[in-house]
PDB file of C-alpha atoms in Angstrom:
ATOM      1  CA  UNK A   1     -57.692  10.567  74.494  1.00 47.00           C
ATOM      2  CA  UNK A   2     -55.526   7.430  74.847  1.00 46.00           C
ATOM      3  CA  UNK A   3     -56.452   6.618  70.981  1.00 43.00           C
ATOM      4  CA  UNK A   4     -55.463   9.919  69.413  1.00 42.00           C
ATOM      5  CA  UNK A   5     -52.540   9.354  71.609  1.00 45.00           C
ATOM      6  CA  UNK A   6     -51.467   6.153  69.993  1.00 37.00           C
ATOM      7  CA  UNK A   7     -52.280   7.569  66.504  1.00 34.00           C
ATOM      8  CA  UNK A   8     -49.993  10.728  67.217  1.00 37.00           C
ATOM      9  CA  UNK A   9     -47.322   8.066  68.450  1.00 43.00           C
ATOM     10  CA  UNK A  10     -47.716   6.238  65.038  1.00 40.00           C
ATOM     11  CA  UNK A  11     -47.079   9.719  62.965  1.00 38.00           C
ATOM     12  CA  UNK A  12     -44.446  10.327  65.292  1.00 37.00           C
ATOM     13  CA  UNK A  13     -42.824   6.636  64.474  1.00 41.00           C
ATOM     14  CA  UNK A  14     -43.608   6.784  60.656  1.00 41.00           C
ATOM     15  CA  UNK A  15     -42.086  10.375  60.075  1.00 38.00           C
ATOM     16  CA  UNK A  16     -38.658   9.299  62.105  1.00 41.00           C
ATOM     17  CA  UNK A  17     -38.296   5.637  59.724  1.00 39.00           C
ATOM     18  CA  UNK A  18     -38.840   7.914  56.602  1.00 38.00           C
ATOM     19  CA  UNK A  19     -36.205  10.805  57.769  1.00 40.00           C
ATOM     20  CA  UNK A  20     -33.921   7.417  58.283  1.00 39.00           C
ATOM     21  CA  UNK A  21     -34.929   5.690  55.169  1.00 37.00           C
ATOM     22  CA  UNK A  22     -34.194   9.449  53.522  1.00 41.00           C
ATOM     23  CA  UNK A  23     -30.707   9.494  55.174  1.00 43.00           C
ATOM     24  CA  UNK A  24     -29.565   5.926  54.748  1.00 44.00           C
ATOM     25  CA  UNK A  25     -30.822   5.768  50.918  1.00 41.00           C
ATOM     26  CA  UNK A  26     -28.550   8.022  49.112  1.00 48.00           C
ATOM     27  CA  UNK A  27     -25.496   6.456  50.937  1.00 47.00           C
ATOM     28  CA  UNK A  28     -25.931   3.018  49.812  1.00 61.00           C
ATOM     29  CA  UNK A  29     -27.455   3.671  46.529  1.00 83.00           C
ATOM     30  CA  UNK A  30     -25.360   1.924  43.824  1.00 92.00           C
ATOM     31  CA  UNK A  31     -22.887   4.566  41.738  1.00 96.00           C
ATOM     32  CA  UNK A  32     -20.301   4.481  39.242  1.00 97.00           C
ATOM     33  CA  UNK A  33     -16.634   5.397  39.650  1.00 98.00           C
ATOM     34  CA  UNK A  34     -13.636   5.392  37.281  1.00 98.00           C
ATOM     35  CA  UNK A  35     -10.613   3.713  38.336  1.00 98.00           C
ATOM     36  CA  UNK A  36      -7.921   6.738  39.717  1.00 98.00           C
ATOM     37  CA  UNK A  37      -6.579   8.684  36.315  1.00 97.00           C
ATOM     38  CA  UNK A  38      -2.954   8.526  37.716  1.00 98.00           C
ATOM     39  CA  UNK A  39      -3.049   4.403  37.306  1.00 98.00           C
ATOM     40  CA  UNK A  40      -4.018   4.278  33.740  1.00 98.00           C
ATOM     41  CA  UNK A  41      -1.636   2.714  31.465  1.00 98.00           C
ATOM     42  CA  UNK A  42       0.014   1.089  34.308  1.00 98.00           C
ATOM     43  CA  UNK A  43       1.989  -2.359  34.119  1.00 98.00           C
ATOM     44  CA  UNK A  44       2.513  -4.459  37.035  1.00 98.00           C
ATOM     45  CA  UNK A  45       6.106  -4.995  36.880  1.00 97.00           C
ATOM     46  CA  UNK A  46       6.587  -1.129  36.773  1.00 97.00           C
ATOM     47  CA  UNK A  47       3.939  -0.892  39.732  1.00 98.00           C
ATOM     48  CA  UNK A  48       4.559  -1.530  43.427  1.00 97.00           C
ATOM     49  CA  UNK A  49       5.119  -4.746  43.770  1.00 96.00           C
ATOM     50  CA  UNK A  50       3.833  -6.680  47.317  1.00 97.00           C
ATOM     51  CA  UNK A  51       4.194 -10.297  46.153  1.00 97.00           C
ATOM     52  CA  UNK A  52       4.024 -11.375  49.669  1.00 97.00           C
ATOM     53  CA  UNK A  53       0.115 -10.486  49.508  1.00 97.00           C
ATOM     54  CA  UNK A  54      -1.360 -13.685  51.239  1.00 96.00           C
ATOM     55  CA  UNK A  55      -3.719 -13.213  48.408  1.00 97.00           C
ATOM     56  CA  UNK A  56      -1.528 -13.576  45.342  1.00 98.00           C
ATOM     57  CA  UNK A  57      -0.205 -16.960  46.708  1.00 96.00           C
ATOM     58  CA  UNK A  58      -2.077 -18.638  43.941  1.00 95.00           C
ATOM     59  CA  UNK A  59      -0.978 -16.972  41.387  1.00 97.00           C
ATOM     60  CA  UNK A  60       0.660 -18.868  38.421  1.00 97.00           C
ATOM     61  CA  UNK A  61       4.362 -17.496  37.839  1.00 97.00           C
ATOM     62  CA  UNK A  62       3.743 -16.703  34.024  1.00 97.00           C
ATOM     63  CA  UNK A  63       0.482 -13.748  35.087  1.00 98.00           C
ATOM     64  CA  UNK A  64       0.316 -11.018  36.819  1.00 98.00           C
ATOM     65  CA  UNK A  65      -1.359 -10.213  39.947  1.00 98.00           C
ATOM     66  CA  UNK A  66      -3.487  -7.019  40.838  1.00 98.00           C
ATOM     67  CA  UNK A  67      -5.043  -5.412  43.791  1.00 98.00           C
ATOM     68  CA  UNK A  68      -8.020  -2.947  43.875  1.00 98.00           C
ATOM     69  CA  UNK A  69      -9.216  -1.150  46.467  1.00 98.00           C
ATOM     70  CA  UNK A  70     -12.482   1.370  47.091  1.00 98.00           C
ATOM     71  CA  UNK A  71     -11.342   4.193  49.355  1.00 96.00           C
ATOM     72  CA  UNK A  72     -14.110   6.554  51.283  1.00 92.00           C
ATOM     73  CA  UNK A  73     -15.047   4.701  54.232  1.00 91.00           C
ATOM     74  CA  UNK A  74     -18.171   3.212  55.033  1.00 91.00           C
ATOM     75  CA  UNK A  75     -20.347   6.313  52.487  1.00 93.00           C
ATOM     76  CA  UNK A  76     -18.477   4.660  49.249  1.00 94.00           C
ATOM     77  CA  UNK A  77     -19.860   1.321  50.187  1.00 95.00           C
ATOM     78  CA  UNK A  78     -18.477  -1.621  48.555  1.00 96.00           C
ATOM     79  CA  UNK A  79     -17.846  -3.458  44.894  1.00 97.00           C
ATOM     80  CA  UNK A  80     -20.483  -4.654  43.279  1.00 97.00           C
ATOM     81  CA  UNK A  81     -18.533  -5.094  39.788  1.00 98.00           C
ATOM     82  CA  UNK A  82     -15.602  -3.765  37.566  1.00 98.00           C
ATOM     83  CA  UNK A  83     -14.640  -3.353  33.830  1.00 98.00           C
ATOM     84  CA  UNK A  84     -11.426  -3.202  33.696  1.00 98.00           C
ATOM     85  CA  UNK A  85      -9.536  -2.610  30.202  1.00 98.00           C
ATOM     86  CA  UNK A  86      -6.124  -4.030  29.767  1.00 98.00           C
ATOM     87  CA  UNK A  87      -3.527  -4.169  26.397  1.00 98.00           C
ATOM     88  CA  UNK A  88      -2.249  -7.157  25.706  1.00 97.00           C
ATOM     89  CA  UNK A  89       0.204  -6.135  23.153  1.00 96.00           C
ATOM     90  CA  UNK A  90      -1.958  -7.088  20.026  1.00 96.00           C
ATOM     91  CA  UNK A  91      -5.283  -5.466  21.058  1.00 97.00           C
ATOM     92  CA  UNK A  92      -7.924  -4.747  24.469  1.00 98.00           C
ATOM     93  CA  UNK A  93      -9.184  -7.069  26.600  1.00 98.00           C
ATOM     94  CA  UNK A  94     -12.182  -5.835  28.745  1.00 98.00           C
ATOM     95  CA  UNK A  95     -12.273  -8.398  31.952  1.00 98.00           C
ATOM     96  CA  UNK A  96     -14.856  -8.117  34.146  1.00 98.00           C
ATOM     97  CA  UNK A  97     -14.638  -8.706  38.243  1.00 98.00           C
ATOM     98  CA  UNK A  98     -16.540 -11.085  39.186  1.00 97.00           C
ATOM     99  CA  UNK A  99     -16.486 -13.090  36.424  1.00 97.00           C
ATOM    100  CA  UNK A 100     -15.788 -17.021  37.040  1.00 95.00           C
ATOM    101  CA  UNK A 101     -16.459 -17.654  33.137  1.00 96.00           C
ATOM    102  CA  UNK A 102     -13.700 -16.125  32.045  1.00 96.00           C
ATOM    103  CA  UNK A 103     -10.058 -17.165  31.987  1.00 96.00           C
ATOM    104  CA  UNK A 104      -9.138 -14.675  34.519  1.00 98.00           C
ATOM    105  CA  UNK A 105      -9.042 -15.862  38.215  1.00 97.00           C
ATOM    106  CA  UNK A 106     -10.606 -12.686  40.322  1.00 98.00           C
ATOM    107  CA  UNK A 107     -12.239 -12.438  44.028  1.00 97.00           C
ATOM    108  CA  UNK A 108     -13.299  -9.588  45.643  1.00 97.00           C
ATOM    109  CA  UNK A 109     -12.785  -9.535  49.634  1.00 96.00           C
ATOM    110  CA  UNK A 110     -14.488  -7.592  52.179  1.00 96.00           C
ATOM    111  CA  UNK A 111     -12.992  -4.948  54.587  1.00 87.00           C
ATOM    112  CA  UNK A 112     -11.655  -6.657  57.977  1.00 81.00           C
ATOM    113  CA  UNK A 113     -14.798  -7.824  59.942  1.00 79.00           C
ATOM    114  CA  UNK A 114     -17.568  -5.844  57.979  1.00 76.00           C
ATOM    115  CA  UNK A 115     -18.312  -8.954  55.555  1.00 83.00           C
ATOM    116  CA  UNK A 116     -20.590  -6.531  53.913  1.00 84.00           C
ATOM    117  CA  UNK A 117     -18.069  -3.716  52.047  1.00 93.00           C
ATOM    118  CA  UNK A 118     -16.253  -5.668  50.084  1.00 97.00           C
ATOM    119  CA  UNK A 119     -13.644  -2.981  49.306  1.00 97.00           C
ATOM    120  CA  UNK A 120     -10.979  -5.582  48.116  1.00 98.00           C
ATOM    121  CA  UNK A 121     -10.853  -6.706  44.253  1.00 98.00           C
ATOM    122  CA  UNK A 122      -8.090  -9.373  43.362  1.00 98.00           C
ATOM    123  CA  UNK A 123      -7.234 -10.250  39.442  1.00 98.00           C
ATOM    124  CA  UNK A 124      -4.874 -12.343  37.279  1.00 98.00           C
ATOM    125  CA  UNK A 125      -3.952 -11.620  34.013  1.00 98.00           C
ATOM    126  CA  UNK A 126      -1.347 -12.924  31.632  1.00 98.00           C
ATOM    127  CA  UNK A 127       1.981 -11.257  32.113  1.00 98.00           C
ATOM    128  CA  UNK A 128       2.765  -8.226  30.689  1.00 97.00           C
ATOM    129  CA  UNK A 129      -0.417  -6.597  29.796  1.00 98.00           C
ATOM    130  CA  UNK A 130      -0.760  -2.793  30.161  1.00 98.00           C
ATOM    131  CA  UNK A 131      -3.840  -2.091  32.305  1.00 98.00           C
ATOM    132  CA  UNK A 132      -5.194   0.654  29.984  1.00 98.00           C
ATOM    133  CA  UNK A 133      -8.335   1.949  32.053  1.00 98.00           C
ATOM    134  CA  UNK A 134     -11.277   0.925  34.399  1.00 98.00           C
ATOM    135  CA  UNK A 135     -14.623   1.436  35.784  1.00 98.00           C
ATOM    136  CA  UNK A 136     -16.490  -0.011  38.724  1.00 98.00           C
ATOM    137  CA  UNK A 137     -20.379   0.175  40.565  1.00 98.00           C
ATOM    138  CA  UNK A 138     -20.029   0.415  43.803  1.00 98.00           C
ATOM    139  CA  UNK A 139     -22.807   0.071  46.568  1.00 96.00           C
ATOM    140  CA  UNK A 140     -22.162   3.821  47.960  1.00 96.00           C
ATOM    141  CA  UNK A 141     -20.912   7.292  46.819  1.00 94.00           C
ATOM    142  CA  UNK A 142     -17.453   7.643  45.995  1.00 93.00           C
ATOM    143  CA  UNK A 143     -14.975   9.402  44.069  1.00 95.00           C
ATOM    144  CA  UNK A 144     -12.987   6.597  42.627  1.00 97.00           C
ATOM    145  CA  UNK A 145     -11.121   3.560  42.948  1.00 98.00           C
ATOM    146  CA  UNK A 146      -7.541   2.672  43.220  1.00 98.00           C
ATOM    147  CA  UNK A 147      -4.782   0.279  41.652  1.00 98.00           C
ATOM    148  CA  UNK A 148      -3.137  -0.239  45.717  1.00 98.00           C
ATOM    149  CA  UNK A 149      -0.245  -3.232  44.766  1.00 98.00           C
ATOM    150  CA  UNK A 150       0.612  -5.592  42.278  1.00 98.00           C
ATOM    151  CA  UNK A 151       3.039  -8.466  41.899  1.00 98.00           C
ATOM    152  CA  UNK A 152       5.142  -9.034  38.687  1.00 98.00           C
ATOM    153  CA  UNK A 153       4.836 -12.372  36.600  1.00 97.00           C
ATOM    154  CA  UNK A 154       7.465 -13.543  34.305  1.00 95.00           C
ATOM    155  CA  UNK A 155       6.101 -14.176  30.805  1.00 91.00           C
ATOM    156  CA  UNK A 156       6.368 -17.337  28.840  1.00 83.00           C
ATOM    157  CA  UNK A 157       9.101 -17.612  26.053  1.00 80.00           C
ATOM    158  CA  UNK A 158       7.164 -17.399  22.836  1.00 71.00           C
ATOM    159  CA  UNK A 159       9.302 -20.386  20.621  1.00 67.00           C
ATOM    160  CA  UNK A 160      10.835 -18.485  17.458  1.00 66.00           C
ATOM    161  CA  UNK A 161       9.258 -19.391  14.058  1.00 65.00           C
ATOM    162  CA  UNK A 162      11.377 -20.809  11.850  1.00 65.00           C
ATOM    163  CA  UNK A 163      11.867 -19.618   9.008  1.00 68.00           C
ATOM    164  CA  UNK A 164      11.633 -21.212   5.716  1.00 66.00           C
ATOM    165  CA  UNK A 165      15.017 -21.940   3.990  1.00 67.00           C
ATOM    166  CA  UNK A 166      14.924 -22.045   0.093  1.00 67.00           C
ATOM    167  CA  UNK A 167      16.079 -25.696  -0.994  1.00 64.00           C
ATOM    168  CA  UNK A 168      19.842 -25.122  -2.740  1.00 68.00           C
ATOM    169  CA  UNK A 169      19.859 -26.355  -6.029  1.00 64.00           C
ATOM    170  CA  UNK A 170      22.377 -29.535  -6.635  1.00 61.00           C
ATOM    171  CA  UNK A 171      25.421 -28.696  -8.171  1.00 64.00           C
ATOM    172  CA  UNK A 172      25.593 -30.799 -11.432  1.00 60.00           C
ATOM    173  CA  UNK A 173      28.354 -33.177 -11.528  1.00 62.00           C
ATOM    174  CA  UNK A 174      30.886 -32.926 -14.257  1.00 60.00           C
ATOM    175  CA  UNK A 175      30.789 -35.896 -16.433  1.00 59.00           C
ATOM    176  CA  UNK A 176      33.823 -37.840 -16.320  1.00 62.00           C
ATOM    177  CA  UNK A 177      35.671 -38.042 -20.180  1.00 60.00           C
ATOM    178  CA  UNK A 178      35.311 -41.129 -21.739  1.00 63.00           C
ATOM    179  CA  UNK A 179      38.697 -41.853 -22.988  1.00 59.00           C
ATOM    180  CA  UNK A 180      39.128 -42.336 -27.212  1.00 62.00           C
ATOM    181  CA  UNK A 181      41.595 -44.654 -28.675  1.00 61.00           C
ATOM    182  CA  UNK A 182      44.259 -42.592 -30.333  1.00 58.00           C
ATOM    183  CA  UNK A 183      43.613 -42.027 -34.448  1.00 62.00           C
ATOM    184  CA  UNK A 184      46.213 -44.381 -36.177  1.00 57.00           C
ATOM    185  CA  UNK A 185      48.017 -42.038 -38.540  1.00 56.00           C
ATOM    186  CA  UNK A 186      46.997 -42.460 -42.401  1.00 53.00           C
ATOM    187  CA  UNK A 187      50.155 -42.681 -44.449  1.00 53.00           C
ATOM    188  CA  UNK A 188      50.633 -40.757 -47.115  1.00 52.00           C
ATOM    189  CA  UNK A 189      51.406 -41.698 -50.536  1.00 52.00           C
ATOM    190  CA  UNK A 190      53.871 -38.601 -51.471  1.00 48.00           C
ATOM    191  CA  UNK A 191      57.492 -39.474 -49.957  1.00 48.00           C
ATOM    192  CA  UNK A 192      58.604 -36.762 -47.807  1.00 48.00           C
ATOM    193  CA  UNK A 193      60.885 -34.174 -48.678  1.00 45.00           C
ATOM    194  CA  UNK A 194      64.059 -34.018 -46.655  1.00 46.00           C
ATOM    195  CA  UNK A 195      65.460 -30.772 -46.470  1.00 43.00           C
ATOM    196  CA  UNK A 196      69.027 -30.406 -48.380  1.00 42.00           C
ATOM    197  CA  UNK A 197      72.082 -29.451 -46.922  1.00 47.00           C
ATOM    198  CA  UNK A 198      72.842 -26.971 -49.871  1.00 44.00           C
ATOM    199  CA  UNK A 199      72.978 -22.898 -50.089  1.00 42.00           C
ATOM    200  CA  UNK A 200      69.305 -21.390 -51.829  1.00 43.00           C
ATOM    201  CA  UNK A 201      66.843 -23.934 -49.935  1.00 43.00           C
ATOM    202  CA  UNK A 202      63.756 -22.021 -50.636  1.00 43.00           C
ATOM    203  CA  UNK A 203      59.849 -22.982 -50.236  1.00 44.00           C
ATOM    204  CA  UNK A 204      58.306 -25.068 -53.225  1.00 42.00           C
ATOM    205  CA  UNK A 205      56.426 -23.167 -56.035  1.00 45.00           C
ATOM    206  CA  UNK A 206      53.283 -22.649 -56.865  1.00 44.00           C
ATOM    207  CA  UNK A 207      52.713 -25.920 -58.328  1.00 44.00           C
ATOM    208  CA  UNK A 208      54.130 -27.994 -55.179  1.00 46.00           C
ATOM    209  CA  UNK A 209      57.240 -29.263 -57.200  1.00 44.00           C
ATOM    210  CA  UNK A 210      59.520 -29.476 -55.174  1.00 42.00           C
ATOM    211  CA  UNK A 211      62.811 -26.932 -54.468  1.00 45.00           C
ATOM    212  CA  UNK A 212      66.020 -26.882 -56.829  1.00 44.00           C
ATOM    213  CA  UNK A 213      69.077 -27.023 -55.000  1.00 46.00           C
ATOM    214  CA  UNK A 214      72.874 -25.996 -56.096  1.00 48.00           C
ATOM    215  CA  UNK A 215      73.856 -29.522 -56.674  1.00 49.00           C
ATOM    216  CA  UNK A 216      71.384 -30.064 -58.774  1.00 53.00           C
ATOM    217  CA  UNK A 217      72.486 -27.297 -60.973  1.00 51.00           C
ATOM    218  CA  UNK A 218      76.110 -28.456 -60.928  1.00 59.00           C
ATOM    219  CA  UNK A 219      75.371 -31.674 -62.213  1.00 58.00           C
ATOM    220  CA  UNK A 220      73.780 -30.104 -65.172  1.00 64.00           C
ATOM    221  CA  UNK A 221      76.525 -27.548 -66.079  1.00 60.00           C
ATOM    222  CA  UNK A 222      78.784 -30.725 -65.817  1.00 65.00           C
ATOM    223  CA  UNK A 223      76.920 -32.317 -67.984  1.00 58.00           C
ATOM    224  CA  UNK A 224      76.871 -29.801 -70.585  1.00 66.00           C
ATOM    225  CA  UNK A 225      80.535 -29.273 -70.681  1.00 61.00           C
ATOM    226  CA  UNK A 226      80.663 -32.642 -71.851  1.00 69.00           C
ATOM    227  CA  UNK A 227      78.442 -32.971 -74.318  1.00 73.00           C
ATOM    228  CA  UNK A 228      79.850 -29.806 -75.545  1.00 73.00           C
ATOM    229  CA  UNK A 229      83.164 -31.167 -75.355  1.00 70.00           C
ATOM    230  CA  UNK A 230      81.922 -34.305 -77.258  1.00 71.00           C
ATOM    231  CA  UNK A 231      80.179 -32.380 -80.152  1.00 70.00           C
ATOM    232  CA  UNK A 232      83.699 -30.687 -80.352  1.00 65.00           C
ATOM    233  CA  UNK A 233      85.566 -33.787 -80.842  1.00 67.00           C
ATOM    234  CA  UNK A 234      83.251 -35.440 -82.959  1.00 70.00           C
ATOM    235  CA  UNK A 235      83.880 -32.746 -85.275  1.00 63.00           C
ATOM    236  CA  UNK A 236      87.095 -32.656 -85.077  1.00 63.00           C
ATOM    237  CA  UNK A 237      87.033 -36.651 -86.115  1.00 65.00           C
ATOM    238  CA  UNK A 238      84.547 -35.895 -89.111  1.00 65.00           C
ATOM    239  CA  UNK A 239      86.939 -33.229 -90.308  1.00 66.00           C
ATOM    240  CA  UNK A 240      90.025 -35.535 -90.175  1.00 66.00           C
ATOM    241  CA  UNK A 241      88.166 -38.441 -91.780  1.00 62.00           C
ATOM    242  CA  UNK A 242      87.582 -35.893 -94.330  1.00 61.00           C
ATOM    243  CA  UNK A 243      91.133 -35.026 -95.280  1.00 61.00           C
ATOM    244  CA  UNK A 244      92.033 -38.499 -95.577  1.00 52.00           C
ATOM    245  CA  UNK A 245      92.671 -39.822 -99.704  1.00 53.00           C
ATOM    246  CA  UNK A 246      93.113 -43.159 -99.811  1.00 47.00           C
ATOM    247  CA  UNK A 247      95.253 -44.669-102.508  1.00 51.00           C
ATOM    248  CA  UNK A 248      95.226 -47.685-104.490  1.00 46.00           C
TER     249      UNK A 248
END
């Protein structure tokens, strides 16, 4: 009797660990959750901003600080990772939490005293980037996870490129005139003409003599006359000689 009373105390103790094990299992088995559909394509400046989280006192000014948090109580369990997807303006960064190989300072925390939920997830990112969407495994069962606060960065000035300037061409000089000696004058060996005072001063002919004026032409009438007149008196004096009879 006292045997099959210790072996009926042993089924009794192996059938109440295995109802336990049977309850505790499915709430701590690991799951997947999505981050909360209402925080996609959130930024942190247009977020609620806590920047006097003791946590984000690290944070360099030029990134952005975010808070995560896994809500459900002690069935959701805790973070064991997330994949979170951000925009960065040119294309998507995945970052994962934890993940001290990356350039992306993280930490998650753990619920007040329970060391053991760590229900906290802390990230820095660059300023400015859109965070796009999310996943995370948690430890328990839950429904999803939450964006709770963030705190604003200001992002660095990105220097301007310059931009190339086309080289002006040089504006050619003019050439300063070299100064000639004046062209002595060849004289001429046909005296010049001065023009006459008299009436009928005309252009020369065709065969470049010169113009005939009016007292030119008086001269020669003049002339004439007197050699007419001379030719009459000379005739006259022939005539007379003529007449004459000389006498012995």
């Amino acid at each position: 009797m006292p045997q099959r009373r210790h072996v009926a105390r042993a089924a009794v103790s192996g059938v109440a660990a295995t109802a336990l094990l049977a309850l505790a299992a499915p709430a701590w088995a690991s799951s997947t959750v999505s981050l909360h559909s209402a925080h996609q394509g959130s930024t942190a400046a247009d977020f609620q901003q806590q920047c006097a989280d003791t946590r984000f006192a690290d944070r360099p000014a030029d990134h952005d600080g975010w808070h995560f948090v896994l809500p459900g109580g002690p069935s959701a369990g805790g973070f064991e990772s997330l994949t979170l997807t951000f925009d960065n303006g040119s294309g998507t960064v995945n970052v994962t939490v934890p993940d001290a190989a990356d350039a992306y300072p993280d930490a998650l925390y753990p619920a007040g005293q329970n060391q053991s939920r760590l229900i906290h997830a802390y990230l820095f990112t660059p300023a400015g980037w859109t965070l796009v969407n999310g996943s995370a495994t948690i430890s328990g069962q839950g429904d999803r996870f939450n964006l709770s606060h963030t705190c604003a960065g200001q992002p660095t000035p990105q220097s301007p490129t310059p931009t190339p300037t086309t080289p002006e061409s040089p504006t050619p000089e003019s050439p300063t005139p070299t100064p000639t000696a004046p062209e002595s004058p060849v004289p001429s060996d046909t005296p010049s003409a001065s023009p006459s005072d008299g009436t009928g001063g005309g252009g020369g002919d065709d065969d470049g003599n010169l113009p005939v004026t009016g007292t030119a032409v008086t001269t020669m009438a003049l002339v004439g006359v007197g050699l007419i007149g001379g030719g009459v008196a000379l005739v006259a004096l022939r005539r007379r000689r003529d007449g004459i009879t000389f006498t012995s």
